[in-house]
């Protein structure tokens, strides 16, 4: 491992994400030697008045279970410095700049700075602006990079405004927009499976593929996040970002090389050919849902902090089309929802059947041959299944399904970093492959905005699905209309 020197500045250091994901991820990088143990420090900021000791305790608690020894966790925590900070107060940034310069010198971080904004989105722009205006960026030859959490805006207009605000302080190539789905092993594996295998890539088009299905299913409801979620809804929370990112990787042409700039430009090209619907097409091709009551499980409208007349969707299903040579006429069905049957993410690539079934023609086959399906299981287990037709053992020639399955081993699982660990590492290396570029995000908003506007205008008939089911019936009808059905019922 090449160890990188860096000074981190984290906005939102007292937050839940920091404790649950960021400190453990940075700790793993530290442990594995990706971060230079001697030349690394982190300034955490938050509104609360914490001492450095308190901060050390919090960091220690969040990493100790993963540490080889208590000393290792303590040593790691000692690199953390806390500053109580009001992000809207310009003077605070002067203090921050001074502190950063002091620590940079102390740790000899050589001017490498990573700014991480993990706080309420309405402050993203303010923080970025002040960082630059108050000289918090280094100017002595090191790098300045900004990692920014979702949500990146709530529609195209607000996203553009935010992007312009960031752009005043950071260039596009210094901005790392987190979409944690891009840090998932199987999502990254899509590129490997496609472009490492002519067998697969050769069939990856409308000649052989009938439809593609992307499912992000969640078993839990809104839990404690209704304050945010009720103002967002599933379309913004999952479809605009995670689903669109997966779609772009599934549909893109082969990049010139596996470099961030090459991969990104193909993802953008793919998203540019994604059909932006008219309002009427949006009504026809997208379905929304909200969960009702089931036994002791309250309906969405009776969850804590949800208004009783909420029209927020907790479920989305839709059909996405890509108007290009490769994908013309192939529907990409997507769905996501809370309070569904199970927690899983999977991609089903459904292939066409043979044009002529010679077995049936000879009376050797009762019923149809099945569609070949390549299923990529993203979560909870990394698995690939290729569903084929084969011969049933015995006399004669009867057909039966034959599955080729690869499941990630325990060893592979142990070697798989958490999305945040992987993505922070990429940012440290300056590799933006697995981050969302502005052109991707903006295109995804333009797509989602049409649907959102229609849904904000038309009154829904909620609730319309039962907790523990796979969503509203309309989502099945959407596929049935095309003569298709969900592979995972
Ligand atoms: C987040 C959403 O981006 O992704 C959450 O805000 C959702 O609502 C989560 O639960 C799902 O992520 P994962 O990795 O658990 O599938």
XYZ file of C-alpha atoms and ligand atoms in Angstrom, residues 150 180-181 184 218 225 228-229 237-238 241-242 338 343 345 379, ligand 1:
32
model
C -25.901 13.204 -0.653
C -22.199 4.676 -1.624
C -23.698 2.210 -4.113
C -20.318 -1.836 -3.408
C -35.720 -2.582 1.872
C -35.457 9.540 9.553
C -35.672 14.050 6.129
C -37.484 11.281 4.295
C -33.788 9.073 -1.903
C -32.941 6.051 -4.063
C -29.015 8.545 -7.340
C -28.338 4.849 -6.627
C -39.340 0.617 2.103
C -33.620 -6.359 2.264
C -30.384 -5.397 -4.086
C -26.668 -7.299 -1.362
C -29.486 5.695 1.457
C -30.921 6.109 1.665
O -28.894 6.479 0.456
O -29.435 4.330 1.075
C -31.610 5.230 2.686
O -30.972 7.468 2.100
C -31.432 3.770 2.335
O -32.984 5.550 2.792
C -29.965 3.440 2.039
O -31.892 2.985 3.406
C -29.824 2.040 1.503
O -28.471 1.697 1.423
P -28.002 0.180 1.513
O -26.534 0.214 1.281
O -28.372 -0.293 2.879
O -28.761 -0.554 0.462
